[in-house]
CSV table of N, CA, C and O in Angstrom, one decimal:
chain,number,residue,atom,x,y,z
A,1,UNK,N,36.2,23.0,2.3
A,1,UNK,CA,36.7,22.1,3.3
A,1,UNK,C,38.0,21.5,2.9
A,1,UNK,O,38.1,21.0,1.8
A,2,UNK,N,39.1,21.6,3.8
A,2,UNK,CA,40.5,20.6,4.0
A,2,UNK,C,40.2,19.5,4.5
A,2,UNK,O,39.2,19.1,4.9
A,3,UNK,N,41.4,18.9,4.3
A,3,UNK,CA,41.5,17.8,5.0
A,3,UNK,C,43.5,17.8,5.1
A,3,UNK,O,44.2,17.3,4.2
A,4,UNK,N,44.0,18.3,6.3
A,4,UNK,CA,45.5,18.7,6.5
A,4,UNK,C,46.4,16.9,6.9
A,4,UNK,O,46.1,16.4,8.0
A,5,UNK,N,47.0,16.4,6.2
A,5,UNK,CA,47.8,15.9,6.7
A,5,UNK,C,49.3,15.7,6.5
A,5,UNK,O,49.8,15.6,5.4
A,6,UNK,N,50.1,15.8,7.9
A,6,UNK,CA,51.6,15.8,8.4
A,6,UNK,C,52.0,14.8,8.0
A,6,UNK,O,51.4,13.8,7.5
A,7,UNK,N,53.5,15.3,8.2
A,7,UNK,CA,54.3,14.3,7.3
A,7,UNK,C,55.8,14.6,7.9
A,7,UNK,O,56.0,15.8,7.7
A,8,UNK,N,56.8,14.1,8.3
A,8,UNK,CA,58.3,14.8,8.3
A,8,UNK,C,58.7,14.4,9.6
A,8,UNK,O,59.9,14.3,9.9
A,9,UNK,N,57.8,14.3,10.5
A,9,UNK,CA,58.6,14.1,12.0
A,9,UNK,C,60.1,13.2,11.9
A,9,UNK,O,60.8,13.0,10.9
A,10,UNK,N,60.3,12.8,13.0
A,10,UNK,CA,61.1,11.8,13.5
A,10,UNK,C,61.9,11.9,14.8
A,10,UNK,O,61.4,12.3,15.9
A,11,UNK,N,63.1,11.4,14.6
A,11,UNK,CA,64.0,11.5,15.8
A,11,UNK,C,64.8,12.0,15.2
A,11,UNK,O,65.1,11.7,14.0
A,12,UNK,N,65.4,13.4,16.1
A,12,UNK,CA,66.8,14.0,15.7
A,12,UNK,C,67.5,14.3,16.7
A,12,UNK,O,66.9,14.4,17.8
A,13,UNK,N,68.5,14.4,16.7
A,13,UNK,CA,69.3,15.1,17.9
A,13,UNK,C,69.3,16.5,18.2
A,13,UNK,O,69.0,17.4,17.4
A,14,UNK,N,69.7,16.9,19.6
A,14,UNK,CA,69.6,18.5,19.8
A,14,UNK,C,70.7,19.0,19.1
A,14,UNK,O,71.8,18.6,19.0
A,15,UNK,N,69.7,20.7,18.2
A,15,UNK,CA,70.9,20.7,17.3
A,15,UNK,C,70.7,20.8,16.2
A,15,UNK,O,71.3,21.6,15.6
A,16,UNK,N,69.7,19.8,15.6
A,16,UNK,CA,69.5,19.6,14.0
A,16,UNK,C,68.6,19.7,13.6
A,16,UNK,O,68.1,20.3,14.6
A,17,UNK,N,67.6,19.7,12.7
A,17,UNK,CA,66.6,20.1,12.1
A,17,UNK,C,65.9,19.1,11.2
A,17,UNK,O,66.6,18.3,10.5
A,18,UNK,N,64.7,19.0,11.1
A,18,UNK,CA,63.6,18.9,10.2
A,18,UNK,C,62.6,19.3,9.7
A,18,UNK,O,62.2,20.0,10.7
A,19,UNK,N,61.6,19.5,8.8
A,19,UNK,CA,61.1,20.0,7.8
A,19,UNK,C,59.9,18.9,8.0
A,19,UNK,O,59.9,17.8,7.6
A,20,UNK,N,58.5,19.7,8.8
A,20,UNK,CA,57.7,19.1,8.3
A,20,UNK,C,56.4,19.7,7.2
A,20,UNK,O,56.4,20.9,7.0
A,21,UNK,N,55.7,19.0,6.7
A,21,UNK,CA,55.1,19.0,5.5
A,21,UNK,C,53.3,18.8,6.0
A,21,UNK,O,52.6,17.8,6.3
A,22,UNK,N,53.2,19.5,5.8
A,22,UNK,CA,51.2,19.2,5.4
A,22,UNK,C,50.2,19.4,4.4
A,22,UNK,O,49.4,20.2,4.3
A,23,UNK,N,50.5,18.7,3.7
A,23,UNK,CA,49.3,18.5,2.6
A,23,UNK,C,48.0,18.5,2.6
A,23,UNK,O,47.5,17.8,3.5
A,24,UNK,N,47.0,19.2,1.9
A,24,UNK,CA,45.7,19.4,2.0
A,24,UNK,C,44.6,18.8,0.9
A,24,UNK,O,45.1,18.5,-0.2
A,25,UNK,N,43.5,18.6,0.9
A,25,UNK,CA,42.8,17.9,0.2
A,25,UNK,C,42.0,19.2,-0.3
A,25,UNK,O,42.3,20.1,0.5
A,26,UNK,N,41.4,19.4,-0.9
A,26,UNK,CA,40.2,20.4,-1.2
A,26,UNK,C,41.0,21.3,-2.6
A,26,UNK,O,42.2,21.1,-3.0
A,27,UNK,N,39.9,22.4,-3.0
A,27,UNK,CA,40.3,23.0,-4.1
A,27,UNK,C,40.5,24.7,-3.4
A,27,UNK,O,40.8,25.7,-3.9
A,28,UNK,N,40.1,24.5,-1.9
A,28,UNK,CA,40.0,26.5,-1.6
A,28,UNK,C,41.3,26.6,-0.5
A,28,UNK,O,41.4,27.5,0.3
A,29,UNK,N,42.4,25.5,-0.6
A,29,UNK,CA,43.7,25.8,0.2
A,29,UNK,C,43.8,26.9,0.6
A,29,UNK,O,44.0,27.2,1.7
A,30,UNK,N,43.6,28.1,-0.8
A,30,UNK,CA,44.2,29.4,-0.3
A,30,UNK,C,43.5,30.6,0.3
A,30,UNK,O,43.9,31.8,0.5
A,31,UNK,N,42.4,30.1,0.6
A,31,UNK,CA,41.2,30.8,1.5
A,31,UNK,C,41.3,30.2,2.9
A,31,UNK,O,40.4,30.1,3.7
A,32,UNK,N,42.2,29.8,3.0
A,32,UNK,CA,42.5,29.3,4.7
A,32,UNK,C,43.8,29.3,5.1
A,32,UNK,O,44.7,28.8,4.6
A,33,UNK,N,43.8,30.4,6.5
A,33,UNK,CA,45.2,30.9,7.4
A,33,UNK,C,45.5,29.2,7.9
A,33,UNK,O,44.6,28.3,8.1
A,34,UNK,N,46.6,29.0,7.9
A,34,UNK,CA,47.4,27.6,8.2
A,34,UNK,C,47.8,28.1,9.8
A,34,UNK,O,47.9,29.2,10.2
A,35,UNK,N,48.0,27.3,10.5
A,35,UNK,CA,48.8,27.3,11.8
A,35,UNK,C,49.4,25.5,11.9
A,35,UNK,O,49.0,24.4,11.5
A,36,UNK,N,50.4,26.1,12.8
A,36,UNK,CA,51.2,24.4,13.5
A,36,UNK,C,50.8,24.9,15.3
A,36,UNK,O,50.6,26.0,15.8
A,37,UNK,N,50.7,23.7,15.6
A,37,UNK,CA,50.5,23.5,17.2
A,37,UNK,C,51.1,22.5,17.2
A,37,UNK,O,51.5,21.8,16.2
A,38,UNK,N,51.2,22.4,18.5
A,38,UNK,CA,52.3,21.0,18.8
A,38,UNK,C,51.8,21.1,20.3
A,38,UNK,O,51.3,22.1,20.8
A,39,UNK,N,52.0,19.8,20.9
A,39,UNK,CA,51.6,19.2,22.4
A,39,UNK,C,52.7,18.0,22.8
A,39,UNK,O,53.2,17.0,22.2
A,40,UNK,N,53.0,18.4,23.9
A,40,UNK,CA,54.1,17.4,24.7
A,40,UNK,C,53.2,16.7,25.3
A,40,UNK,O,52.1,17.2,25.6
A,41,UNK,N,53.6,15.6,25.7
A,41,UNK,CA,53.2,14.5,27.0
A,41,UNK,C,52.7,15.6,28.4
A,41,UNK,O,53.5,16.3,29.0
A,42,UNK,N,51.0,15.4,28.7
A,42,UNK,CA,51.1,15.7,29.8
A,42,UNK,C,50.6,17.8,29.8
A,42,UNK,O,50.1,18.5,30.6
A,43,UNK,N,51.0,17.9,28.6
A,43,UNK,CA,51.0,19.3,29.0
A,43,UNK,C,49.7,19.9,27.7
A,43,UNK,O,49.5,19.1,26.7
A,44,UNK,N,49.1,20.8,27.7
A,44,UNK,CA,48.5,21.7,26.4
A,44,UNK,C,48.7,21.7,25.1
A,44,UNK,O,50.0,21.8,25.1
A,45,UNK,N,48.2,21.8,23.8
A,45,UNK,CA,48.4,21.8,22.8
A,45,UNK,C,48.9,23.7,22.6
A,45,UNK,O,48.3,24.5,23.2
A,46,UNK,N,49.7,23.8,22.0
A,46,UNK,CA,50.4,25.2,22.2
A,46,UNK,C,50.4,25.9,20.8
A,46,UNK,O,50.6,24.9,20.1
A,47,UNK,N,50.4,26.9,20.0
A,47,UNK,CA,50.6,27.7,19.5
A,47,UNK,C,51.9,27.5,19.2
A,47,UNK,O,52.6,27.5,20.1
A,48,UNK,N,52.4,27.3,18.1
A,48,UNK,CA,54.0,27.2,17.3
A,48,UNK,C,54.2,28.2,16.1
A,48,UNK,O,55.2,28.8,16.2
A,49,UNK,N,53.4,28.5,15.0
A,49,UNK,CA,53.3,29.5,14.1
A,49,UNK,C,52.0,29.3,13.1
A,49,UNK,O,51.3,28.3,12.8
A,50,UNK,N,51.8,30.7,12.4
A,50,UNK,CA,51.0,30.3,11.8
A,50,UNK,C,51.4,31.4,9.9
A,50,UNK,O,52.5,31.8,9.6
A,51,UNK,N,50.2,31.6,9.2
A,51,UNK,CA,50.7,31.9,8.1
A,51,UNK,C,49.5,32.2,7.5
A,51,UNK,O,48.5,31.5,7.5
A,52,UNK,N,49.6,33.5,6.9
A,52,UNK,CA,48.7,34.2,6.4
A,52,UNK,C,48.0,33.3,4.8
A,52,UNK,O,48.5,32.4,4.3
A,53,UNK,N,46.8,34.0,4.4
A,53,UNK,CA,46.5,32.9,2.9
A,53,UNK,C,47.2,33.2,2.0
A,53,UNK,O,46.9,32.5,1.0
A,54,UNK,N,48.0,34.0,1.7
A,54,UNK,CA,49.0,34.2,0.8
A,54,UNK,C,50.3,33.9,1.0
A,54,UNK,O,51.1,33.9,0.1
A,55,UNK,N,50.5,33.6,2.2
A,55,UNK,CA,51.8,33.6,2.5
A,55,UNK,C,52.7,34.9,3.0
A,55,UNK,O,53.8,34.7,3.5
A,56,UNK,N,52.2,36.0,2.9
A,56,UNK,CA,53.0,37.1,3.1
A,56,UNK,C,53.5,37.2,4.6
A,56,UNK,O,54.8,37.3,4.7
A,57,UNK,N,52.6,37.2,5.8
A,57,UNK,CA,52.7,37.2,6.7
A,57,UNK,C,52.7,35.9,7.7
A,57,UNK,O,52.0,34.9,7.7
A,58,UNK,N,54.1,36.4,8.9
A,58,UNK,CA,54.0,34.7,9.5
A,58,UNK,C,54.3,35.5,10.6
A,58,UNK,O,54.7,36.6,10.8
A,59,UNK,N,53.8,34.1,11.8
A,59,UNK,CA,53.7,34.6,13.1
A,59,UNK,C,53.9,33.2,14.0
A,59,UNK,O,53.5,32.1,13.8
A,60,UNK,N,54.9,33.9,15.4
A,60,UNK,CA,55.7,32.7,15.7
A,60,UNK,C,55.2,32.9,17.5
A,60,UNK,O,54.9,33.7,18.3
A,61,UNK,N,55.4,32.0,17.5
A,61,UNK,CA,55.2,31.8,19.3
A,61,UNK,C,56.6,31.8,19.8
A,61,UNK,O,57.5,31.4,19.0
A,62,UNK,N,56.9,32.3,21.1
A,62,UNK,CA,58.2,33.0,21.5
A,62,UNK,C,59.0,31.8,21.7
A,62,UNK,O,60.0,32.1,21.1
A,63,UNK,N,59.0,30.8,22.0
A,63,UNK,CA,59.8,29.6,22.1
A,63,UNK,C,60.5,29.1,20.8
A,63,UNK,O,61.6,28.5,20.7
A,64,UNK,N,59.7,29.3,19.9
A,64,UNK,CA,60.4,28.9,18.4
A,64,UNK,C,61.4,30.2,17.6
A,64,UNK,O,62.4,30.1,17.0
A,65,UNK,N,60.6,31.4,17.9
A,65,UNK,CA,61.0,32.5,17.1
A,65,UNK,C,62.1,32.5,17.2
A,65,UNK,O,62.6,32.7,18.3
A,66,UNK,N,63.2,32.3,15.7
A,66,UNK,CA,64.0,32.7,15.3
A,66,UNK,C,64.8,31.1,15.0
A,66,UNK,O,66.0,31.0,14.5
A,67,UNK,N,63.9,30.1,15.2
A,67,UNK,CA,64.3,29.1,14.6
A,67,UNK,C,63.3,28.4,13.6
A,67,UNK,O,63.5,28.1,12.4
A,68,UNK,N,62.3,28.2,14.2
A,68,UNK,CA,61.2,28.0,13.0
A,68,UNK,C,60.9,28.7,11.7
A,68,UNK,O,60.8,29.9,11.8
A,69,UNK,N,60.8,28.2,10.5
A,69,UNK,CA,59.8,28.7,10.0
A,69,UNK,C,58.7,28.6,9.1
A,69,UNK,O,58.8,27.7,8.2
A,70,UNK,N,58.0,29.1,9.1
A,70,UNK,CA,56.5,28.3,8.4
A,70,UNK,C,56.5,29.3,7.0
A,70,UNK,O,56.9,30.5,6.8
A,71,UNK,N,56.0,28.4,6.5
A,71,UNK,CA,55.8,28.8,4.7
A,71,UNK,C,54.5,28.0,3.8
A,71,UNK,O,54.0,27.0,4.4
A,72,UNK,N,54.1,28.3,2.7
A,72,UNK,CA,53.2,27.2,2.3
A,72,UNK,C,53.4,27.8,0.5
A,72,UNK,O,53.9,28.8,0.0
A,73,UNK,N,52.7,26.9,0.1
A,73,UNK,CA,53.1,26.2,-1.6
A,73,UNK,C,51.5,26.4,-1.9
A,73,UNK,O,50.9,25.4,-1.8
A,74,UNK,N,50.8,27.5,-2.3
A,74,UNK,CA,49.4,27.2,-2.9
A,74,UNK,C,49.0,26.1,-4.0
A,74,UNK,O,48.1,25.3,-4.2
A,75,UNK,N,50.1,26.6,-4.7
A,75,UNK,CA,50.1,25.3,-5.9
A,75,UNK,C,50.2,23.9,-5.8
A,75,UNK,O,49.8,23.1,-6.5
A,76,UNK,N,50.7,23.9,-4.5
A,76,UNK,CA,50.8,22.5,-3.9
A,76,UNK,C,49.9,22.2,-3.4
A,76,UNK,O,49.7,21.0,-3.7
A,77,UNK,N,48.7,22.7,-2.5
A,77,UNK,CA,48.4,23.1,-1.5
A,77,UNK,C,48.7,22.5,-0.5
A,77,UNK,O,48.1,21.5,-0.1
A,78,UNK,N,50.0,23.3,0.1
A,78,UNK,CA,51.0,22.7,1.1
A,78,UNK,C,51.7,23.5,2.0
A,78,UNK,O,52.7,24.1,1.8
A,79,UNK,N,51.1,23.4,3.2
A,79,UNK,CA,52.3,24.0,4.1
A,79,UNK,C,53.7,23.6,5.0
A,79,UNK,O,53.7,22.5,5.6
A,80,UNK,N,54.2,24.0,5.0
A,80,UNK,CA,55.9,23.7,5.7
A,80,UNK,C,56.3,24.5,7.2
A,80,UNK,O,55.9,25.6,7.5
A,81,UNK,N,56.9,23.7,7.9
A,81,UNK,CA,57.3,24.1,8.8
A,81,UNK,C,59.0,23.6,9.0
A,81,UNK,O,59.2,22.4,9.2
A,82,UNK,N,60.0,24.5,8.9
A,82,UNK,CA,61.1,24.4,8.8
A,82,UNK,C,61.8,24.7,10.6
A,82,UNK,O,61.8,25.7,11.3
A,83,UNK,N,62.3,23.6,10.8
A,83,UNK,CA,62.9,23.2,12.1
A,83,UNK,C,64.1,23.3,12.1
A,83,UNK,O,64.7,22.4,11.4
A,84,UNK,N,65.3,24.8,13.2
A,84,UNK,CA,66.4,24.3,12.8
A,84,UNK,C,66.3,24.5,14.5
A,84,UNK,O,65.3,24.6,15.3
A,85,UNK,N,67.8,24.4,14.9
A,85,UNK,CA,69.1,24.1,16.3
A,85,UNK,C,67.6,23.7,17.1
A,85,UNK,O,67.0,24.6,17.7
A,86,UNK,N,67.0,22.1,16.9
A,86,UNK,CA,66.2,21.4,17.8
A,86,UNK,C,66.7,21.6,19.2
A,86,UNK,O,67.8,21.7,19.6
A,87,UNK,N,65.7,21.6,19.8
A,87,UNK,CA,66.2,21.4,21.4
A,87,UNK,C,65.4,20.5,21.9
A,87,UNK,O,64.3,20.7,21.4
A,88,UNK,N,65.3,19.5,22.7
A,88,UNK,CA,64.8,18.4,23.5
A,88,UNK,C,63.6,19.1,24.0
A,88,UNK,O,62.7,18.2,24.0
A,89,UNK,N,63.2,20.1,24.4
A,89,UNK,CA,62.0,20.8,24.9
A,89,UNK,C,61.1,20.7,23.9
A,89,UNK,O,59.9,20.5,24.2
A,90,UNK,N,61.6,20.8,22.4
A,90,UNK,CA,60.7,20.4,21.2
A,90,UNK,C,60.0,19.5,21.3
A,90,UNK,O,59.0,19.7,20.7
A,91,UNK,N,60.3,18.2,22.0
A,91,UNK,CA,59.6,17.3,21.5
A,91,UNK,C,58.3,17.4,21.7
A,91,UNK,O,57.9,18.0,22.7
A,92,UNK,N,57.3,16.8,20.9
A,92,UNK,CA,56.1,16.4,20.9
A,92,UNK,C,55.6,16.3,19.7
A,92,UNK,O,56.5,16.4,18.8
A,93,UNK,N,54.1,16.1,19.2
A,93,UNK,CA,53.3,15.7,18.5
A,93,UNK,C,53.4,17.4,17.9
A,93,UNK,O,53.5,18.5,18.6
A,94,UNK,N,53.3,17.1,16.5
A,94,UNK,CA,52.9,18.4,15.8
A,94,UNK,C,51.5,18.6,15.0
A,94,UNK,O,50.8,17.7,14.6
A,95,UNK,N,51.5,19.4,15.0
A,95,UNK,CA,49.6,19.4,14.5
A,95,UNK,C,49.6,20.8,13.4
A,95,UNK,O,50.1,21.9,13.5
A,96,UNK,N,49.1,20.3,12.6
A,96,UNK,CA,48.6,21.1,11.2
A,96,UNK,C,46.9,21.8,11.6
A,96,UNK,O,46.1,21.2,12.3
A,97,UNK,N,46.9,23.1,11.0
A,97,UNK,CA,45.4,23.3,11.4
A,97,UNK,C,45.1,24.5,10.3
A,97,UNK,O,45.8,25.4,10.0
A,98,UNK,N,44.0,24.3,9.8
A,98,UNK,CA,43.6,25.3,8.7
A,98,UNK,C,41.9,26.6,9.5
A,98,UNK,O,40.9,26.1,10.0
A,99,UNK,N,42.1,27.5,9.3
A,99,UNK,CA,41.4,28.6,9.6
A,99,UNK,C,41.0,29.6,8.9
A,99,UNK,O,41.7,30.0,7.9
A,100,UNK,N,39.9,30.3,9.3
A,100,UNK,CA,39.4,31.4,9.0
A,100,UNK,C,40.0,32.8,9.3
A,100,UNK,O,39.8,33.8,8.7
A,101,UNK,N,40.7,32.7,10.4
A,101,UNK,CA,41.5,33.8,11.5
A,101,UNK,C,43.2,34.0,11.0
A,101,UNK,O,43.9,33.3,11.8
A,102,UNK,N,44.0,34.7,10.1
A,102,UNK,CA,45.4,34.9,9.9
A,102,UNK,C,45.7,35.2,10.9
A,102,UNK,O,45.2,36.1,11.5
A,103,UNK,N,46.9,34.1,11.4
A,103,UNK,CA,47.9,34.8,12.7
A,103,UNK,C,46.8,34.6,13.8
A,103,UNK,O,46.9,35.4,14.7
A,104,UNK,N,45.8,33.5,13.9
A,104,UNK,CA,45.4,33.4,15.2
A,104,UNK,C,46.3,32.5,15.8
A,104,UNK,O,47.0,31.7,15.2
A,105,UNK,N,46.2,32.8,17.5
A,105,UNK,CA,46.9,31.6,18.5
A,105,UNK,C,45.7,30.9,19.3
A,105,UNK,O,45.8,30.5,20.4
A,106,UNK,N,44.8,30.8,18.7
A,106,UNK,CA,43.2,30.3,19.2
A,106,UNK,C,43.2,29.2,18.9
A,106,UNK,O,42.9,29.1,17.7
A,107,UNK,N,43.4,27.6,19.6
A,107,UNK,CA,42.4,26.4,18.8
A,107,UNK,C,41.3,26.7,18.4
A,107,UNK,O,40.7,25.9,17.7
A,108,UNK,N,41.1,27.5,18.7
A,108,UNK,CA,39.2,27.3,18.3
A,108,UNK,C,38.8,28.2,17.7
A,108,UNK,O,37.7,28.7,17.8
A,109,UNK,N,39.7,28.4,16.9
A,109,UNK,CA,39.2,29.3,15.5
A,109,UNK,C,39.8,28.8,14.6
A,109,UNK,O,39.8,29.3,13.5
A,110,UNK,N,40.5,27.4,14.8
A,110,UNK,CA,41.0,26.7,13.4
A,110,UNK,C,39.9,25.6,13.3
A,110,UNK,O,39.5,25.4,14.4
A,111,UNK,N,39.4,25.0,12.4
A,111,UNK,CA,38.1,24.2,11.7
A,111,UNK,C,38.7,23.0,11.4
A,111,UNK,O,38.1,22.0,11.9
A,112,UNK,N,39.7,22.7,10.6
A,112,UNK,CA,40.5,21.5,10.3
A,112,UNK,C,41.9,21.0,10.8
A,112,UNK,O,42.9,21.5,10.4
A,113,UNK,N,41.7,20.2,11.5
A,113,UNK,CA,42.9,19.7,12.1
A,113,UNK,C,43.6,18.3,11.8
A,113,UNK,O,42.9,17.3,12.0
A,114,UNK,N,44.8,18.1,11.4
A,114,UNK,CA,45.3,17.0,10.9
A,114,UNK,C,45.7,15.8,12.0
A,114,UNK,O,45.2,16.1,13.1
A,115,UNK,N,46.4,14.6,11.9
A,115,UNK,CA,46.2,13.5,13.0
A,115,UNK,C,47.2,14.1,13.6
A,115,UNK,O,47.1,14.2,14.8
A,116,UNK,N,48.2,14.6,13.1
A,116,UNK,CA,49.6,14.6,13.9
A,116,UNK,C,50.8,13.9,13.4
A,116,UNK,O,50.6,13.0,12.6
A,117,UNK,N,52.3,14.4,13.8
A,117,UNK,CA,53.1,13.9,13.8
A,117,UNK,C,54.2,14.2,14.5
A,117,UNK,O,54.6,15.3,14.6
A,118,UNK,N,54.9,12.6,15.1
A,118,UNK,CA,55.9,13.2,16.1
A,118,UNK,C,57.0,13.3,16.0
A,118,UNK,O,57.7,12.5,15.4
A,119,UNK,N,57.6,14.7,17.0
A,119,UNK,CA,59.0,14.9,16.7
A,119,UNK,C,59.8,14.5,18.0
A,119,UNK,O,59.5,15.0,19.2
A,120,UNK,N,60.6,13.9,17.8
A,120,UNK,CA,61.3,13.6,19.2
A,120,UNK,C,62.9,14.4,18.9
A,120,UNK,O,63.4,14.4,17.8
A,121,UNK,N,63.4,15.1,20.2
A,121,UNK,CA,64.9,15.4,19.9
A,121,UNK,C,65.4,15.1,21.5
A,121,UNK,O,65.0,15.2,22.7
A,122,UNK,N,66.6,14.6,20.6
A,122,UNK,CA,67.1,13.6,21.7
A,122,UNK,C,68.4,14.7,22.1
A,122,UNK,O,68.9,15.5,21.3
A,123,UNK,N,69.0,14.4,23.9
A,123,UNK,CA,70.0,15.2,24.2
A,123,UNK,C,71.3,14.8,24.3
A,123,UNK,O,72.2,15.6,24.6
């Protein structure tokens, strides 16, 4: 069992970038595929990327690809999501989630989900 919590949000401008961070509680980090989801005001929690239990493999939802990217630290047990040229469409709540499924886009195959944190990018 995890226990995923975010960390890194804020306010940035369109344009710039931040780095968020999720830290996990437990000793089997690396027997669980990581994903980020994120949810705007009003609309679905969505698929943003996710990351294999080694790290080898990463997988991106079409809106981010080629600016995001996700990574994780077993030693740490920690995963990263690296945010660059923000766009105002970004904004919302980001969500950490640990699974059984590498590279799923399924909520409902991730088991632990962290509170969140939010990113606002301003225009």
């Amino acid at each position: 069992q995890v226990q995923p919590v975010e960390s890194g949000g804020g306010l940035v401008q369109a344009g710039g970038s931040l780095r968020l961070s999720c830290a996990t509680s437990g000793r089997t980090f690396s027997s669980y595929a990581m994903g980020w989801f994120r949810q705007a005001p009003g609309k679905e929690r969505e698929f943003v990327a996710a990351i294999s239990y080694g790290g080898s493999v990463t997988y991106y939802g079409d809106s981010v690809k080629g600016r995001f990217t996700i990574s994780r630290d077993n030693t740490k047990n920690t995963v990263y999501l690296q945010m660059n040229s923000l766009k105002p469409e970004d904004t919302a709540v980001y969500y950490c989630a640990a699974g059984r499924y590498s590279g799923s886009r399924r909520l409902n195959e991730y088991d632990y989900w962290g509170q969140g944190t939010q990113v606002t990018v301003s225009s």
